[in-house]
XYZ file of C-alpha atoms in Angstrom:
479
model
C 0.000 0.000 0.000
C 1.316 3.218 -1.156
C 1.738 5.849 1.511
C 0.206 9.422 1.517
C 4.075 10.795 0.933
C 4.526 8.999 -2.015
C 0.947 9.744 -3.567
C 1.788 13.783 -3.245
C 5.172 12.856 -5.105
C 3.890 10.769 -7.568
C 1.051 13.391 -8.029
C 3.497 16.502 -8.192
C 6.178 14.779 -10.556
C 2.943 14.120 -12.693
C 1.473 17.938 -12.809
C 5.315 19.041 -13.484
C 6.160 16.543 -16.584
C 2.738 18.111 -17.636
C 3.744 21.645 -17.419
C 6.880 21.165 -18.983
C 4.793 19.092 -21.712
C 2.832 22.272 -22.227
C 5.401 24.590 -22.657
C 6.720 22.983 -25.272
C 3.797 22.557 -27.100
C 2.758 26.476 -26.642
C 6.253 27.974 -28.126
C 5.515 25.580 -31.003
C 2.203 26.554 -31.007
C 3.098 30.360 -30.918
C 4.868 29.676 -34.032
C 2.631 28.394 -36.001
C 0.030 30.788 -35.055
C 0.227 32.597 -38.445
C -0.413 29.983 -40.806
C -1.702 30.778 -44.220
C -4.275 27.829 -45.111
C -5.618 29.268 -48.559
C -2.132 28.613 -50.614
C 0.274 25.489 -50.317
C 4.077 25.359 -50.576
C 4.539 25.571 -54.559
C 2.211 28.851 -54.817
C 3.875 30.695 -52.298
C 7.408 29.787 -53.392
C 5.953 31.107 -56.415
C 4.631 34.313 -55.175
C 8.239 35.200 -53.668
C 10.288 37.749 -55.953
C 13.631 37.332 -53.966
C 13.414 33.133 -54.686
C 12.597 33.533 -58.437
C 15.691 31.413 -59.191
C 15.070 28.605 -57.148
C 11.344 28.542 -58.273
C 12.493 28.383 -61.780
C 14.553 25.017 -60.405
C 11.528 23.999 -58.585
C 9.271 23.733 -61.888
C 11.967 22.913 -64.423
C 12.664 19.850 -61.965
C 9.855 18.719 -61.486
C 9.380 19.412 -57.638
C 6.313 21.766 -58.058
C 4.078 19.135 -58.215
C 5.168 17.548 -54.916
C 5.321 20.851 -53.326
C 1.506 21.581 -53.943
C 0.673 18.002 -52.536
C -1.162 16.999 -49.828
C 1.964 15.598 -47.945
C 3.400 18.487 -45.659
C 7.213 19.999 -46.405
C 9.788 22.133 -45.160
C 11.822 24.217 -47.800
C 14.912 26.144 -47.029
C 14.875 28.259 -50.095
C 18.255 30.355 -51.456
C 17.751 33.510 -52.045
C 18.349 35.086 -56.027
C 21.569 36.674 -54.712
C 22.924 33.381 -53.127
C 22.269 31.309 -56.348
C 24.055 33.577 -58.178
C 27.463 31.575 -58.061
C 25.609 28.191 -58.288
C 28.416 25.993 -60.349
C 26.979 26.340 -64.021
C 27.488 22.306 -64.221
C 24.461 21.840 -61.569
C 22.426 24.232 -63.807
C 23.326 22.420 -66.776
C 22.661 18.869 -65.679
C 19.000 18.239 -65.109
C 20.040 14.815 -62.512
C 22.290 17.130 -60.534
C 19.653 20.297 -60.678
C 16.988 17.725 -59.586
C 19.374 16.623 -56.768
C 20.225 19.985 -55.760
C 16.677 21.383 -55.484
C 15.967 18.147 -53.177
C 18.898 18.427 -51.060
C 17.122 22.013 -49.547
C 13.638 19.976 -49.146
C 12.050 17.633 -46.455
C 9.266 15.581 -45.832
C 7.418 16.751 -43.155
C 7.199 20.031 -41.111
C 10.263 21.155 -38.698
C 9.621 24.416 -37.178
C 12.618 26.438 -35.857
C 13.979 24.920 -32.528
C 13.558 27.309 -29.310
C 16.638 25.861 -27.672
C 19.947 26.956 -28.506
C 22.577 25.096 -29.544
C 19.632 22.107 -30.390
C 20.594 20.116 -33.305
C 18.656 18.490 -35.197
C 19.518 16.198 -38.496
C 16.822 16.108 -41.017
C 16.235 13.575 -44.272
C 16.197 15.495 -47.468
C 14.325 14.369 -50.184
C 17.932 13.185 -51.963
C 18.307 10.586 -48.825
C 20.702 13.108 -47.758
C 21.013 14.698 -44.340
C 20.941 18.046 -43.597
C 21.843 19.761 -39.428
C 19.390 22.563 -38.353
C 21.183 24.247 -35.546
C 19.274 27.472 -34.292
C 18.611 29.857 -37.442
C 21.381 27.712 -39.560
C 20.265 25.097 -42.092
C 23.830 23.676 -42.587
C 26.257 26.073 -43.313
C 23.226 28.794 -44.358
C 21.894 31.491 -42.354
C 17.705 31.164 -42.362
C 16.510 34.481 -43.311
C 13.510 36.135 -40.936
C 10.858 33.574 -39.721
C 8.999 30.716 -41.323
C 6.522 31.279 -43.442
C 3.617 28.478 -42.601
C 0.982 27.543 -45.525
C -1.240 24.391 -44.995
C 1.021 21.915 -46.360
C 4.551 22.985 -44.562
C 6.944 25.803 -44.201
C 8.950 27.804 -46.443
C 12.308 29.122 -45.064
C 14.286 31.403 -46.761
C 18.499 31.384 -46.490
C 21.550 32.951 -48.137
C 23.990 30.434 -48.998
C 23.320 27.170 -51.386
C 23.512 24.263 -50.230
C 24.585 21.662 -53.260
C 24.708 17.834 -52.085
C 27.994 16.625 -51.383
C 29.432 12.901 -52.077
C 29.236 10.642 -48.604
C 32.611 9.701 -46.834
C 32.766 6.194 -48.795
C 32.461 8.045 -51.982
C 34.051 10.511 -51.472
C 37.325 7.980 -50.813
C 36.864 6.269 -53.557
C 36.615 9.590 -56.079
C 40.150 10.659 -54.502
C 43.410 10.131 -55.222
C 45.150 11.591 -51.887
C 45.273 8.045 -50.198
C 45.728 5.462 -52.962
C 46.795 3.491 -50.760
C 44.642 3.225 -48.047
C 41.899 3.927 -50.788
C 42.436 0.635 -52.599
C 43.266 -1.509 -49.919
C 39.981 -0.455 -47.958
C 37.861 -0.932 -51.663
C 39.278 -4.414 -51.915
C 38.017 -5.965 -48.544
C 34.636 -7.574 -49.365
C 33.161 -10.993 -48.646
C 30.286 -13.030 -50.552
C 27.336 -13.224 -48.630
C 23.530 -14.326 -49.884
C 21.715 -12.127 -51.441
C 18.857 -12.748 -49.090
C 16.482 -10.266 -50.764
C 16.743 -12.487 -53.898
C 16.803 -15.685 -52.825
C 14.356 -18.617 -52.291
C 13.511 -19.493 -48.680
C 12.416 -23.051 -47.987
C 12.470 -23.783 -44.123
C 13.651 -22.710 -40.754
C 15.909 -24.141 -38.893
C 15.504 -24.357 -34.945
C 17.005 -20.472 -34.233
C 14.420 -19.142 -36.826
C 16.923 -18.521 -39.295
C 16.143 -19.138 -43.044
C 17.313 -22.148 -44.867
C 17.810 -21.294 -48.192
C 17.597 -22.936 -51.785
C 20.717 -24.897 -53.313
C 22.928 -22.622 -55.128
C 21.371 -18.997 -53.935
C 22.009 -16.206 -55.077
C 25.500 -14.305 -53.542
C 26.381 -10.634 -53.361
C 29.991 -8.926 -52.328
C 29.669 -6.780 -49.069
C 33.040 -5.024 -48.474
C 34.014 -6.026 -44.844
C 34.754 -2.494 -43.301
C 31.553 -1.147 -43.519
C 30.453 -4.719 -41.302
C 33.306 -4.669 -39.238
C 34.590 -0.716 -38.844
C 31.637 1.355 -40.000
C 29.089 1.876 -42.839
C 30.767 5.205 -44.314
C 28.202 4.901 -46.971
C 25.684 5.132 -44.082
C 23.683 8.972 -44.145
C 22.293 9.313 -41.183
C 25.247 8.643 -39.300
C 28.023 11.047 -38.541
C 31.759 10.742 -38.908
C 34.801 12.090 -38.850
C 37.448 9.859 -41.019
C 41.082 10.138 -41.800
C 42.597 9.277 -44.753
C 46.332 8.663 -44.851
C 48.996 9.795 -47.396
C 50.874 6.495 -49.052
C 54.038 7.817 -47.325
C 51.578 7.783 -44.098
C 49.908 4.475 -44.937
C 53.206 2.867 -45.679
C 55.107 4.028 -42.631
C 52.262 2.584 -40.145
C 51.446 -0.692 -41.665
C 55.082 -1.669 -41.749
C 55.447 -0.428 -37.945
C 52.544 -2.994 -37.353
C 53.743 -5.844 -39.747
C 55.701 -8.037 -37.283
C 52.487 -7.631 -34.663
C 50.084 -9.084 -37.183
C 51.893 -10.910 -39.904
C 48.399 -12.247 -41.565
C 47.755 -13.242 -44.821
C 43.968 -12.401 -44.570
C 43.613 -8.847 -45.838
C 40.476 -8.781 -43.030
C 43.016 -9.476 -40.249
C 46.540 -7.650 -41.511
C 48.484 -5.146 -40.441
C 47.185 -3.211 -42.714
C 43.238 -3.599 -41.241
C 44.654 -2.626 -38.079
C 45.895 0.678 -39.536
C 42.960 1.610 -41.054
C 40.434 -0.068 -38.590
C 41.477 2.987 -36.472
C 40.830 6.010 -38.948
C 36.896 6.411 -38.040
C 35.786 8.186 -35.114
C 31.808 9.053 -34.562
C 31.195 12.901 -35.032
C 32.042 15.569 -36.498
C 35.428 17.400 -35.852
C 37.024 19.753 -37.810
C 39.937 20.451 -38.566
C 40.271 23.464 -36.282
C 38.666 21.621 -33.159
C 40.454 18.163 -33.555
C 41.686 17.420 -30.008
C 45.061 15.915 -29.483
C 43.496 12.318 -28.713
C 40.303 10.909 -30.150
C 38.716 7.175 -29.442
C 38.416 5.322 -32.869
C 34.735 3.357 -33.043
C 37.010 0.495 -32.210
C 37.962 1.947 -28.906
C 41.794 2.612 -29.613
C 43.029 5.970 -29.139
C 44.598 8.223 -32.327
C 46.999 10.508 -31.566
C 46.721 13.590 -33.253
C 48.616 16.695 -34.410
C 46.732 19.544 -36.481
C 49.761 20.174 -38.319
C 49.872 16.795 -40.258
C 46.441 17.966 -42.229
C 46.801 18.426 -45.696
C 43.023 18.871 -46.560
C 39.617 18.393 -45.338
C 36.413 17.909 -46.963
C 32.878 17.893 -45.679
C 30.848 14.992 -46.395
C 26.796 14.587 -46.706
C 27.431 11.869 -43.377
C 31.106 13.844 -42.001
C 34.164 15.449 -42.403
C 37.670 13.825 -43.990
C 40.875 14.727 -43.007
C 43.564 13.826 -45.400
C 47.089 13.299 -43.307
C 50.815 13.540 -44.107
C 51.356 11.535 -40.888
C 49.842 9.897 -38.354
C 51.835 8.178 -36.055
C 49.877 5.542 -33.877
C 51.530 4.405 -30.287
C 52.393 0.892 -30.247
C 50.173 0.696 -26.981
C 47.364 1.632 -28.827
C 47.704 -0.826 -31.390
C 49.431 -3.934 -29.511
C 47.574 -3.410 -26.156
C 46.829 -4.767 -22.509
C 44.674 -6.921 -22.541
C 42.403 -9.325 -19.781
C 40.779 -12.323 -20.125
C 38.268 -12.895 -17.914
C 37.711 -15.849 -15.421
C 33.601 -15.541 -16.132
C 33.643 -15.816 -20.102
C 34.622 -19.420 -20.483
C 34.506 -21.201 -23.904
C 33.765 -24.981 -22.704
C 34.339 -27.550 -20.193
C 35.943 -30.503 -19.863
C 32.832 -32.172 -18.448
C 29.673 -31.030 -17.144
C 29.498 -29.930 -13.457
C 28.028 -27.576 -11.265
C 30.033 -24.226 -12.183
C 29.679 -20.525 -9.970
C 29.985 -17.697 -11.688
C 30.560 -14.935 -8.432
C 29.974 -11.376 -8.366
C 32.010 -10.083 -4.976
C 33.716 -7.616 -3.590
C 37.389 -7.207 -2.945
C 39.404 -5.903 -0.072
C 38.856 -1.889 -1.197
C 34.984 -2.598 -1.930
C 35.809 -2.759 -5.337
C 32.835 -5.262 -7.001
C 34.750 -8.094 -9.532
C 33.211 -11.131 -11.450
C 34.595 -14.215 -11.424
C 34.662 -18.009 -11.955
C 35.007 -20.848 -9.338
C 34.742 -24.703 -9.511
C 34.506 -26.095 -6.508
C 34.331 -30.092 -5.103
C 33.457 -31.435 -8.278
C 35.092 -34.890 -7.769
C 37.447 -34.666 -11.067
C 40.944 -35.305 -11.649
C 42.178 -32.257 -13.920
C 39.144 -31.095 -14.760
C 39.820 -27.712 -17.139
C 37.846 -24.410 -18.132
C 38.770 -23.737 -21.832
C 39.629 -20.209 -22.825
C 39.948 -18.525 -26.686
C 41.217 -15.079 -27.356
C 40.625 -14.038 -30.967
C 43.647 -12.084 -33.152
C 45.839 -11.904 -30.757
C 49.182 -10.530 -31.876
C 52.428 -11.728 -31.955
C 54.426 -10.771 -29.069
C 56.302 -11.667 -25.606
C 53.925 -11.266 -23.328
C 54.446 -11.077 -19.303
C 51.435 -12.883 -17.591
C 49.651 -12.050 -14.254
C 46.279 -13.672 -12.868
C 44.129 -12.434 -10.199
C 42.028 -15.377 -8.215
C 40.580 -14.605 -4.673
C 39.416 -17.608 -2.476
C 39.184 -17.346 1.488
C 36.535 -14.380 1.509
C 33.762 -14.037 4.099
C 30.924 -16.413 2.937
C 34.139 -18.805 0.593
C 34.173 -22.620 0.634
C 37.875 -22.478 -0.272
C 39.821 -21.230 2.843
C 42.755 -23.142 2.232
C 45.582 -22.617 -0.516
C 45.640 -24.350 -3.837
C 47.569 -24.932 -6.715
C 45.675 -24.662 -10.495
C 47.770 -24.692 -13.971
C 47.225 -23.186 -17.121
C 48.037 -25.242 -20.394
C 48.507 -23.192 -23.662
C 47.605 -24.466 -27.396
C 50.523 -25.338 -29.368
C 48.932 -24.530 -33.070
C 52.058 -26.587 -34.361
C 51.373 -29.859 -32.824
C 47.631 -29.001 -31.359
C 48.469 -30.173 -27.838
C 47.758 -28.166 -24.519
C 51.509 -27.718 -23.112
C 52.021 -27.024 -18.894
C 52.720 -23.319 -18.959
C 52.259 -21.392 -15.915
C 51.222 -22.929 -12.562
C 49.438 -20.983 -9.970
C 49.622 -21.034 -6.081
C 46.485 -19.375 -5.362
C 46.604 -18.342 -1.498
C 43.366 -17.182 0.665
C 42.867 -13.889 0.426
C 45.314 -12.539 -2.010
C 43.615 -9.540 -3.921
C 46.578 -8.432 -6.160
C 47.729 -9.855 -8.993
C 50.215 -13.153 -8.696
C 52.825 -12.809 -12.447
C 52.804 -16.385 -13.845
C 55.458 -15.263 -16.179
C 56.383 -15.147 -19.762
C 54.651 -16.114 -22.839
C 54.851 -15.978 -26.559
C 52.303 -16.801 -29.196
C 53.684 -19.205 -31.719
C 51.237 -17.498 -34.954
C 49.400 -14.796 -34.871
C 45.551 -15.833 -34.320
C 43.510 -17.158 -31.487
C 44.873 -17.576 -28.277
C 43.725 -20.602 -26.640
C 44.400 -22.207 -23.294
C 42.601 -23.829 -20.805
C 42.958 -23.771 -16.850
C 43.580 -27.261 -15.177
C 42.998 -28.436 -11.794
C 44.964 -30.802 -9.457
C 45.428 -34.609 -10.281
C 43.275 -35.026 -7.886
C 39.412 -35.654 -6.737
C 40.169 -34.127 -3.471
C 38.060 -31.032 -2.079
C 39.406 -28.163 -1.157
C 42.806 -29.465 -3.335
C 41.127 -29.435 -7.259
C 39.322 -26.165 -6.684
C 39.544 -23.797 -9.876
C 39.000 -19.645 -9.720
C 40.124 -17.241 -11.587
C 39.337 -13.424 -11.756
C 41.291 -12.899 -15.077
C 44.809 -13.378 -16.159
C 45.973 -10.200 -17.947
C 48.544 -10.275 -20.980
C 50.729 -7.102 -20.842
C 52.367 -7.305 -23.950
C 56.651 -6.537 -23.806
C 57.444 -3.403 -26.561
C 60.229 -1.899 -27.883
C-alpha cells in the first residue's frame, strides 16, 4: 500500500512533466500561429520575388508538383543573390539540378527549434542529411521567420547548399590516399543475397534455410566490421592517410600481425582505427580521439593536408599519423567468467564479490566437483604476436568462501604446431590474495587465437582441485 508521501510525489512529478509538456507545445504553437491555409508550398514559393531562381529550379525539376501536394514539407529556399554563383554544371545537368533542389527539401514540417545550440539532423528528399542548428540550415543562415501555408513551411536562407558525395564516396573519387583507398575498396566478402533468394524452411534459431545454389552478393568487410561510411544518417569524422603515411604505419605494425587475410593484416589494423563518430574539424580536432574500435589516435593539427565535408562527415587527409604501439598492440584481460567450454559437465559458480577496497569483480570458481584435472577452456581471438608477461588475479578465502585453504591450479597453452595443450604457468592461489600473482612469460607461436585452458589438481580431493580465476591479464613486452 502506497503511503500518503509517495501519492503527493507521484502526483506533483505528474502535474510538473505536464507543465513542462505544455510549454513545449505552446512555443511551437506560438509559431505556427500565423499559418496561411488558402495557398500550399509551390504557390507561395511562387509568389516570392527574392526566390525567383530557385522557383524556376523547382518547376523545371519537377518538384512543383510535390510541393503543392497533400503531404506536408519544409523548404529552405536560397535567395536570387545566393544562387548567383551556383556551379553552371548543376544548372546544366537536369540529374544534378533535380538533386540539388531536393537536397534544400524535407518531408514533413520542422519548425525552428527554441533551444539553442539544439541540433537536429533532417532527411532530405535526396536521402541526404541536412543539421538545423538554431537559425542555420547547414552552413546557411535562415533568413527572418517561417513562413507556414497548410502543407509545410517555407524558409528562406543565403547560402546554397549543393549535395555533397558521402565519406565512402568521397574515398573512392580521390586520389590523396591510394593506398589506403584501394586496400579499404578491396576488402569484401560473398554473402547471400537474401532479398533475392528462395527461402524453404527454418531451422531451430528461426533462421532461413535457403535454396541450393542462392544467389551471392559482395559486401566489403569495413563497412560490417569498422563502419558503414556509406551510411547517411550517421556522422563521422574519417582520416585518410597519405601512401608515405599508410606505408610508414602498416610496416610499424607488420611483425604484430603478420596475416595473410587482408580482413586481419596489419594493414586492417591501420585503417580499422581512422573512423571516429562525429564531427570534428579540422580546427577543433583534439590531441586524442577514441576510434569506433575503442583505440586511441593521436593527433597533431599540423599533419592535415586537406579536409572535406561529407553529406554523413568530415575527412581529413594526413601527411602523418603516427599511432603508439600501446594503442595498437595493447593490454589486454581475459576474464575468469567468459569461459569457452568444459571438460565435463558440473556444477560451475559464476561470483559477483567484492574485494578488499569494496571494489565489485566477477569471477569463476569450480569447486568439489570430484574430477581429476578437470579444465575451463579459454579462446582469445587475433591476438598478436608478441612476448607477453602474464599475471592472474584469483581470490578464495573471503567471508561467505568454501575455499579457505591454498591451492595450486595450472594453465596449459595451445601449441597450433602440434595441437596439444603444453604445462605453462602454474598458480599457487593463497586465501585472500587480492593483487595480482605474475605467472610469467609467454609468446604466441602465430598470430591468431589464443587458446588455453585452466587445469585443476590430479586429484578428486576437495578443497585441493578447486579452480578460480578473476582474469589473467597479458601485458604485452614493446620496444
Amino acid at each position: 500500500m502506497m503511503t500518503k508521501k509517495y501519492l503527493i510525489y507521484i502526483a506533483f512529478f505528474s502535474i510538473s512533466t505536464v507543465f513542462c509538456s505544455c510549454k513545449d507545445n505552446w512555443e511551437v504553437h506560438n509559431e505556427l500561429k500565423n499559418v496561411d491555409n488558402t495557398i500550399d508550398l509551390a504557390q507561395k514559393i511562387d509568389s516570392q520575388a527574392d526566390i525567383s531562381v530557385f522557383n524556376g529550379f523547382v518547376k523545371s525539376t519537377g518538384y512543383d508538383k510535390v510541393l503543392a501536394s497533400a503531404q506536408n514539407y519544409t523548404v529552405w529556399a536560397p535567395s536570387n543573390a545566393a544562387l548567383a554563383g551556383l556551379d553552371a554544371a548543376i544548372v546544366a545537368d537536369p540529374v544534378k539540378l533535380k538533386d540539388f533542389v531536393a537536397n534544400h527539401i524535407a518531408l514533413s514540417t520542422y519548425p525552428l527549434s527554441t533551444k539553442s545550440n539544439d541540433t537536429l539532423r533532417v532527411k532530405l528528399l535526396n536521402s541526404k542529411y541536412a543539421n538545423i542548428i538554431d537559425a542555420k540550415f547547414e552552413e546557411s543562415n535562415i533568413v527572418g521567420n517561417g513562413q507556414f501555408v497548410k502543407n509545410g513551411v517555407l524558409y528562406k536562407v543565403d547560402q546554397a547548399v549543393p549535395s555533397r558525395l558521402n565519406i565512402w564516396d568521397y574515398m573512392l573519387s580521390s586520389t590523396d590516399a591510394n593506398l589506403q583507398k584501394n586496400y579499404i575498396n578491396a576488402l569484401s566478402i560473398s554473402v547471400i543475397d537474401s532479398a533475392n533468394a528462395t527461402i524453404i524452411g527454418y531451422n531451430a534459431l528461426g533462421r532461413p534455410i535457403f535454396a541450393p545454389n542462392p544467389p551471392m552478393v559482395s559486401r566489403n568487410t569495413y563497412w560490417v566490421n569498422v563502419a558503414d561510411l556509406r551510411a547517411e544518417a550517421q556522422e563521422y569524422t574519417y582520416f585518410m592517410l597519405q601512401d608515405a603515411a599508410f606505408t610508414s604505419e602498416t610496416a610499424k605494425l607488420a611483425n604484430y600481425y603478420p596475416s595473410v587475410d587482408p580482413n586481419l593484416s596489419a594493414s586492417f589494423y591501420v585503417v580499422k582505427d581512422l573512423t571516429v563518430k562525429g564531427v570534428y574539424t579540422a580546427d577543433k580536432l583534439p590531441d586524442t580521439l577514441l576510434s569506433v574500435r575503442g583505440v586511441k589516435i593521436p593527433l597533431n593539427k599540423g599533419n592535415v593536408v586537406k579536409s572535406y565535408r561529407a553529406s554523413n562527415g568530415i575527412v581529413h587527409v594526413l601527411k602523418a599519423l603516427p599511432f603508439r604501439l600501446t594503442d595498437k598492440v595493447p593490454v589486454f584481460k581475459v576474464e575468469g567468467e567468459l569461459p569457452l567450454s568444459f571438460s565435463a559437465s558440473r556444477t560451475i559458480s559464476y561470483r559477483t564479490k567484492l574485494d578488499d577496497k569494496g571494489k565489485q569483480y566477477k569471477d569463476i570458481q569450480v569447486y568439489n566437483h570430484l574430477l581429476s584435472e578437470f579444465s575451463v577452456f579459454y579462446v582469445r581471438a587475433n591476438v598478436p604476436t608478441v612476448k607477453y608477461k602474464v599475471y592472474a588475479r584469483a581470490i578464495s578465502g573471503a567471508l561467505g568462501d568454501s575455499q579457505v585453504a591454498a591451492f595450486t591450479q595450472r594453465f596449459f597453452f595451445l601449441n597450433p604446431g602440434t595441437a596439444t595443450f603444453n604445462l605453462t604457468f602454474t598458480h599457487l592461489v593463497n586465501p585472500l590474495t587480492y593483487t595480482e600473482t605474475y605467472l610469467g612469460e609467454y609468446t604466441p607461436a602465430t598470430f591468431g587465437n589464443l587458446n588455453f585452458r585452466l587445469t585443476s589438481a590430479a586429484t578428486t580431493a576437495v578443497n585441493v582441485n578447486t579452480l578460480i580465476l578473476d582474469y589473467l591479464r597479458f601485458e604485452p613486452v614493446l620496444p
